[in-house]
XYZ file of C-alpha atoms in Angstrom:
486
model
C 35.356 24.846 -3.253
C 32.566 27.064 -4.667
C 29.374 25.642 -6.467
C 29.804 25.852 -10.198
C 27.011 28.198 -11.350
C 26.369 25.334 -14.336
C 25.271 23.251 -11.589
C 22.693 25.266 -9.723
C 21.683 26.560 -13.532
C 21.026 23.141 -14.535
C 18.675 22.364 -11.448
C 16.856 25.464 -11.260
C 16.526 27.342 -14.446
C 13.738 24.213 -15.133
C 12.379 24.726 -12.141
C 11.902 28.762 -12.862
C 10.343 27.255 -16.534
C 7.851 24.849 -14.520
C 6.759 27.852 -12.408
C 5.562 29.175 -15.429
C 4.402 26.399 -16.848
C 2.356 25.809 -13.404
C 1.058 29.421 -13.189
C -0.381 29.087 -16.871
C -1.873 25.745 -15.820
C -3.782 26.805 -12.991
C -5.229 29.946 -14.843
C -6.350 28.537 -17.575
C -7.978 25.787 -15.326
C -9.490 27.824 -12.676
C -11.033 29.969 -16.245
C -12.129 27.146 -17.947
C -14.117 25.776 -14.364
C -15.048 29.587 -13.099
C -18.772 30.783 -14.071
C -19.561 33.241 -16.726
C -21.855 34.851 -14.925
C -21.264 34.804 -11.223
C -17.725 35.627 -10.527
C -15.400 37.800 -8.554
C -11.850 38.798 -9.350
C -10.692 38.127 -5.929
C -11.494 34.462 -5.620
C -10.238 34.132 -9.034
C -6.749 34.932 -8.094
C -6.849 33.417 -4.874
C -7.677 30.066 -6.418
C -4.556 30.300 -9.108
C -2.223 31.509 -6.595
C -3.060 28.575 -4.161
C -3.338 25.902 -6.590
C 0.168 27.074 -7.907
C 2.026 27.405 -4.951
C 0.597 23.889 -3.962
C 1.785 22.118 -7.469
C 4.968 23.994 -6.589
C 5.385 21.484 -3.804
C 5.396 18.771 -6.415
C 7.706 20.513 -8.767
C 10.454 20.908 -6.347
C 10.720 17.061 -5.466
C 12.907 16.551 -8.999
C 14.932 19.530 -8.058
C 15.846 18.098 -4.937
C 16.757 14.748 -6.685
C 18.527 15.862 -9.517
C 21.091 18.182 -7.168
C 22.184 15.521 -4.966
C 22.487 13.292 -7.928
C 24.536 15.495 -9.843
C 27.033 15.553 -6.689
C 28.340 12.540 -7.560
C 30.185 11.380 -10.860
C 29.451 7.911 -13.130
C 32.206 5.903 -10.952
C 30.653 6.632 -7.560
C 32.518 9.279 -6.297
C 31.880 12.736 -5.726
C 32.818 15.650 -7.872
C 35.552 17.955 -6.890
C 33.094 20.657 -5.926
C 31.023 18.379 -4.252
C 34.207 17.077 -1.932
C 33.450 19.760 0.472
C 31.060 18.834 2.710
C 29.915 22.706 3.037
C 29.534 22.957 -0.721
C 26.807 19.996 -0.059
C 25.059 21.587 2.648
C 24.817 24.940 1.308
C 22.905 22.837 -1.527
C 21.175 20.816 1.072
C 19.813 24.237 2.948
C 19.094 26.135 -0.293
C 16.366 23.003 -0.942
C 15.355 22.757 2.524
C 14.652 26.144 2.727
C 12.590 25.883 -0.353
C 10.522 23.127 0.942
C 9.826 25.406 3.961
C 8.697 28.426 1.877
C 6.274 26.862 -0.092
C 4.655 24.384 2.668
C 4.270 27.565 4.967
C 2.547 28.853 1.940
C 0.384 26.319 1.567
C -0.403 26.359 5.399
C -1.231 29.987 4.853
C -3.633 29.385 1.682
C -5.629 26.725 3.501
C -6.336 28.312 6.400
C -6.188 31.780 5.602
C -6.224 32.981 1.752
C -8.736 30.549 0.566
C -11.366 30.832 3.767
C -11.159 34.564 4.000
C -12.223 34.978 0.112
C -14.934 31.951 1.198
C -16.891 34.328 3.805
C -15.918 37.604 1.993
C -17.877 35.968 -1.086
C -20.605 34.736 1.242
C -21.335 38.214 2.292
C -22.139 39.162 -1.415
C -25.911 40.361 -1.700
C -26.947 41.766 -5.020
C -30.234 43.060 -3.430
C -28.651 45.189 -1.096
C -25.170 45.547 -1.545
C -22.415 46.066 1.285
C -19.334 47.964 1.461
C -16.109 46.427 1.170
C -15.225 47.094 4.599
C -18.505 44.978 5.805
C -17.720 42.280 3.875
C -14.116 42.115 5.440
C -14.977 42.794 8.486
C -17.806 39.443 8.596
C -14.857 37.273 6.956
C -12.052 38.145 9.476
C -14.807 37.148 12.268
C -15.214 33.412 10.681
C -11.551 33.513 9.875
C -10.616 33.950 13.974
C -12.112 29.716 13.575
C -8.776 28.847 11.294
C -6.310 30.701 12.849
C -7.216 29.002 16.372
C -7.076 25.806 14.534
C -3.692 26.277 12.970
C -2.601 27.399 16.340
C -3.813 24.937 17.917
C -2.224 22.198 15.438
C 1.323 24.407 15.890
C 1.345 23.961 19.267
C 0.574 20.260 19.270
C 3.019 19.885 16.674
C 5.659 21.775 19.084
C 5.114 20.586 22.363
C 3.349 17.168 22.152
C 6.168 14.535 23.154
C 7.479 12.552 20.621
C 10.096 9.797 20.237
C 13.447 10.777 20.741
C 16.670 10.049 19.502
C 18.004 6.561 20.966
C 21.014 5.737 22.823
C 23.721 5.363 20.758
C 24.610 1.872 22.381
C 20.821 -0.105 22.105
C 19.571 -1.687 19.794
C 16.623 0.391 18.476
C 19.783 2.821 17.538
C 21.121 0.242 15.767
C 18.037 -0.268 13.998
C 17.432 3.241 12.752
C 21.370 4.488 12.314
C 21.539 3.294 9.051
C 18.045 5.198 7.823
C 19.374 8.632 8.750
C 22.156 10.425 10.747
C 20.502 13.392 12.341
C 17.811 13.080 14.224
C 17.875 16.890 15.467
C 15.112 19.359 14.351
C 13.515 22.596 15.815
C 10.186 23.193 17.140
C 9.260 25.270 14.355
C 10.314 22.419 11.670
C 8.223 19.768 13.987
C 5.194 22.137 14.054
C 5.136 22.451 10.222
C 5.997 19.073 9.517
C 2.766 18.256 11.820
C 0.622 20.580 10.377
C 1.428 19.167 6.787
C 0.997 15.588 7.911
C -2.142 16.084 8.892
C -3.171 17.975 5.874
C -1.687 15.228 3.889
C -4.180 12.372 5.770
C -7.137 14.301 4.951
C -5.238 14.252 1.122
C -4.989 10.656 1.724
C -8.959 10.158 2.134
C -9.510 12.474 -0.793
C -7.240 10.660 -2.774
C -8.749 7.487 -2.440
C -12.083 9.091 -2.725
C -11.656 10.875 -5.975
C -8.515 9.885 -7.662
C -9.655 6.351 -8.007
C -12.779 7.279 -9.473
C -10.810 9.838 -12.060
C -8.235 6.677 -12.856
C -11.050 4.497 -13.484
C -12.664 6.731 -15.988
C -9.383 7.597 -17.635
C -9.074 3.897 -18.249
C -12.664 3.437 -19.628
C -13.006 6.067 -21.784
C -11.580 9.328 -22.924
C -12.640 12.215 -20.972
C -15.123 14.216 -23.282
C -16.994 17.118 -22.559
C -19.739 16.570 -20.559
C -22.976 17.745 -21.875
C -25.625 19.605 -19.448
C -28.766 19.807 -21.904
C -29.471 19.178 -25.668
C -28.460 23.132 -25.966
C -25.351 22.415 -24.516
C -24.446 19.544 -26.861
C -25.195 22.080 -29.758
C -22.925 24.363 -28.280
C -20.310 21.841 -27.931
C -20.665 20.800 -31.800
C -19.938 24.083 -32.757
C -17.193 24.613 -30.246
C -13.567 24.650 -31.249
C -12.594 22.044 -28.239
C -15.040 19.829 -29.480
C -14.007 20.125 -32.906
C -10.234 19.600 -31.882
C -11.749 16.448 -29.846
C -13.553 14.940 -32.908
C -9.818 15.086 -34.969
C -8.342 12.801 -31.868
C -11.568 10.572 -32.243
C -9.635 7.634 -34.221
C -7.016 7.682 -31.531
C -9.103 7.141 -28.677
C -8.636 3.365 -28.341
C -4.423 4.201 -28.481
C -5.072 7.104 -26.133
C -7.204 4.353 -23.676
C -4.474 1.901 -24.060
C -1.460 4.143 -23.192
C -3.589 5.442 -19.708
C -4.366 2.037 -19.007
C -0.547 1.089 -19.115
C 0.452 4.224 -17.356
C -2.452 2.896 -14.401
C -0.625 -0.765 -14.567
C 2.470 0.399 -13.799
C 1.859 2.753 -11.208
C -0.512 0.012 -9.599
C 2.349 -2.661 -9.897
C 4.901 -0.199 -8.370
C 3.078 0.873 -4.948
C 2.146 -2.814 -4.823
C 5.321 -4.190 -4.925
C 6.450 -0.866 -3.064
C 4.389 -1.883 -0.274
C 5.174 -5.704 -0.359
C 8.397 -4.969 0.093
C 7.544 -2.860 3.061
C 5.667 -5.645 4.453
C 8.827 -8.139 3.963
C 11.751 -5.648 4.804
C 10.821 -2.251 6.741
C 11.922 -1.816 10.049
C 8.107 -1.775 11.005
C 5.152 0.439 12.129
C 7.124 2.166 15.159
C 9.613 3.408 12.579
C 7.086 4.289 10.253
C 7.298 1.590 7.945
C 10.648 3.037 6.755
C 12.532 0.909 3.893
C 16.402 1.155 4.414
C 16.980 -0.492 0.986
C 14.278 -1.550 -2.269
C 14.347 -4.903 -2.259
C 11.753 -5.864 -4.666
C 12.078 -4.509 -8.094
C 9.762 -1.608 -9.189
C 9.570 -0.997 -13.104
C 8.632 3.063 -12.285
C 11.625 3.484 -9.541
C 13.720 1.652 -11.875
C 12.964 3.614 -14.985
C 13.512 6.956 -13.264
C 16.626 5.874 -11.844
C 17.674 4.960 -15.719
C 16.289 8.141 -17.107
C 18.167 10.184 -14.733
C 21.436 9.541 -16.978
C 19.891 12.044 -19.780
C 18.852 15.179 -18.157
C 16.073 15.979 -17.889
C 14.331 13.056 -18.838
C 13.786 12.145 -16.009
C 12.178 15.654 -14.577
C 9.841 14.779 -17.700
C 8.653 11.720 -16.644
C 8.246 12.656 -12.610
C 6.195 15.303 -13.753
C 4.250 13.417 -16.248
C 3.131 11.172 -13.441
C 2.429 14.068 -10.740
C 0.128 15.399 -13.681
C -1.199 12.292 -14.286
C -2.576 11.617 -10.939
C -3.740 15.519 -10.770
C -5.659 14.990 -13.740
C -7.195 11.863 -12.305
C -8.150 13.547 -8.999
C -9.679 16.282 -10.851
C -11.748 13.961 -13.269
C -12.956 12.543 -9.873
C -13.827 15.541 -8.346
C -15.850 16.799 -11.650
C -17.697 13.601 -11.691
C -18.479 13.450 -8.203
C -18.819 16.675 -7.328
C -18.489 18.176 -3.753
C -20.249 17.003 -0.698
C -21.256 17.722 2.901
C -21.909 13.818 4.098
C -25.342 13.502 2.131
C -25.618 17.036 0.965
C -24.289 18.173 -2.091
C -22.642 21.729 -1.919
C -21.318 22.241 -5.310
C -21.122 20.443 -8.781
C -17.969 21.478 -10.751
C -19.356 22.524 -14.542
C -16.879 23.780 -16.763
C -17.959 27.747 -17.415
C -20.762 27.221 -14.788
C -18.645 26.748 -11.117
C -19.520 29.699 -8.552
C -16.754 30.842 -6.736
C -17.306 29.087 -3.802
C -17.149 25.687 -5.455
C -13.999 26.962 -7.386
C -12.447 27.777 -3.742
C -13.742 24.413 -2.501
C -12.446 22.537 -5.499
C -8.857 24.587 -4.988
C -8.845 23.211 -1.444
C -9.492 19.854 -2.325
C -6.773 19.823 -4.889
C -4.742 21.194 -2.740
C -5.212 18.356 -0.191
C -4.740 15.773 -2.789
C -1.599 17.269 -4.003
C 0.053 16.982 -0.597
C -1.001 13.453 -0.441
C 0.316 13.233 -4.087
C 3.766 14.218 -2.496
C 3.682 11.148 -0.362
C 2.270 8.681 -2.569
C 4.956 9.683 -5.248
C 7.812 8.831 -2.429
C 6.015 5.661 -1.875
C 5.922 5.186 -5.661
C 9.840 5.647 -5.985
C 11.642 4.942 -3.054
C 15.244 4.601 -4.554
C 14.781 7.546 -7.225
C 13.043 9.887 -4.036
C 15.521 9.153 -1.746
C 18.996 8.974 -3.615
C 18.167 9.472 -7.363
C 20.930 7.962 -9.467
C 23.668 7.932 -7.175
C 26.213 4.856 -6.734
C 29.205 4.028 -4.777
C 31.899 1.631 -5.281
C 33.515 1.216 -1.926
C 32.807 2.785 1.953
C 35.676 5.400 2.098
C 34.336 8.324 0.264
C 37.441 8.077 -2.135
C 37.889 7.601 -5.626
C 36.925 4.363 -6.900
C 38.874 2.312 -9.429
C 37.535 1.067 -12.311
C 37.745 -2.459 -11.160
C 35.608 -1.949 -8.244
C 31.684 -3.019 -8.588
C 29.552 -0.101 -8.350
C 25.814 -0.408 -5.653
C 22.965 1.536 -5.674
C 23.356 4.018 -2.948
C 21.012 2.886 0.251
C 20.523 3.988 3.680
C 23.162 2.142 5.015
C 25.834 4.285 3.498
C 23.771 7.540 3.809
C 26.207 10.686 5.148
C 29.671 10.490 3.939
C 29.256 8.084 0.960
C 25.839 9.445 -0.603
C 23.235 12.300 -0.169
C 19.884 11.691 1.006
C 17.159 14.148 -0.979
C 15.733 16.002 1.648
C 11.739 15.374 1.351
C 13.050 11.798 1.924
C 14.842 12.931 4.979
C 12.052 14.738 6.110
C 9.233 12.257 5.813
C 11.737 9.533 7.436
C 12.916 11.601 9.897
C 9.063 12.738 11.113
C 7.831 9.448 10.623
C 9.927 7.710 13.411
C 9.458 11.053 15.616
C 5.593 10.176 14.555
C 4.931 6.774 13.530
C 1.080 7.121 13.733
C 1.478 8.823 10.224
C 4.006 7.006 8.299
C 1.744 3.661 9.344
C -1.379 5.230 8.357
C 0.008 6.173 4.636
C 1.511 2.721 4.263
C -2.044 1.235 5.391
C -3.816 4.084 3.150
C -2.021 2.999 0.235
C -3.475 -0.522 0.508
C -7.126 0.898 0.722
C -5.971 2.771 -2.576
C -5.024 -0.254 -4.170
C -7.773 -2.421 -2.835
C -10.547 0.051 -4.127
C -9.013 0.349 -7.487
C -8.854 -3.175 -7.948
C -12.662 -3.218 -6.887
C -13.233 -0.094 -8.631
C -11.487 -1.666 -12.344
C -13.653 -4.841 -11.651
C -17.182 -2.846 -11.547
C -16.040 -1.011 -14.570
C -15.312 -4.207 -16.369
C -18.100 -6.189 -15.723
C -20.462 -3.079 -15.480
C -23.050 -2.265 -18.330
C -21.218 0.876 -20.348
C -23.217 4.127 -20.554
C -23.769 6.492 -23.334
C -21.656 9.504 -23.595
C -24.415 11.626 -21.630
C -26.272 8.947 -19.912
C -25.811 9.882 -15.869
C -24.093 13.425 -16.935
C -27.727 15.427 -17.076
C -29.192 16.067 -13.826
C -32.360 17.207 -13.122
C -30.899 20.428 -11.843
C -28.795 21.291 -14.808
C -31.992 22.613 -16.421
C -32.796 24.672 -13.453
C -29.169 26.142 -13.924
C -29.355 26.930 -17.232
C -32.734 29.083 -16.752
C -31.058 30.694 -14.001
C -28.552 31.958 -16.716
C -31.311 32.817 -18.771
C -32.250 35.272 -16.209
C -28.740 36.341 -15.425
C -27.947 36.943 -19.537
C -30.982 38.502 -19.877
């Protein structure tokens, strides 16, 4: 039976809307931080495109979950159009190709697009102008290194031996049979999965470094504009943004409480998931895969419940992702971009240089890839099955007296459908358990550092709104701006 157009429209139209909103958000964000006196159109467009593509890798996850959930009715049986395995496979493949396309574009942006424009801008010399051809040639020379790196990662992912499918009669097969039925994958998929896993691992490090700092800032106070000099204070007092923030000032405590509540729910949910994995997962050799959630998880339960009212779960999931992204942005804004002990770039509204924008975009891309893993850790039931339920083990229609249960990996296949993101992660974590184990322990590190940072924030003496935000070289940069305008 053909897939009804209403099903495809309900799943993909919100995603199209999100694409437009994501593009607008990326453009506004990049424009907000872009220097007014030192910018280049090619760099701006490249960062907007790269940031948009990366954010879409998170935006497609709710579409994936909605489509697999929409295949079943409230009584746990498949809908008429979804009874045909070919129809289900068609939807699954379309989502899978969407993931492959977006992650391939992310790889292209990180290893080709952004490095090229970074070195392209580095060759710009106002004193002795160089031709565009000369700048392109020099940028391509440096780009060879990045091409060799990505080629090496692809070869490693495609040819390095990984854990294969165990014998169907072995004990190990009995352990993983409940997780997924199909271990097959091709070399190209393994290559892309390996590259994204390496990038996500770097993103986890950046996530721990920047997002924890950003969450602490969000919880302690509202993120008001950062003042760089007395002249900037006067300018901010006249700005429209400043006037809007003054209007919102009476609600500062309310917003602060809401931020604290969201952070607390996320912390508790991640903690419970990790404890659940420690107690009931299949162990590190299978990447701490959790066949069934045993402990209650407030965020996971809320999302599963909200999926009954479309598109409430989509909005909540997007809100969680946006919260993580804004915390990460706040952390990067506060810490800056460093190489070891050397500060490379400061991220300041209207004053960030093109190279700083490119580095900012790359760090955000790494972090968003890690956020995709964190979201899976945060909502194991919702991210795997959505609101799917089952009432018997035959796949047929249920009677009203049949009790319904949340779908688990033990009934995956004919009884329920696994979201493609969950399938890709679980399958790869089994084949290369190191990544699954690292993400698991990385989550523990994130939770530990967050608790430590929160305690320090509570007992530490509160600073004024401009204390620590004005660096000595801010005044030097202001002088440079005056020279550029003169």
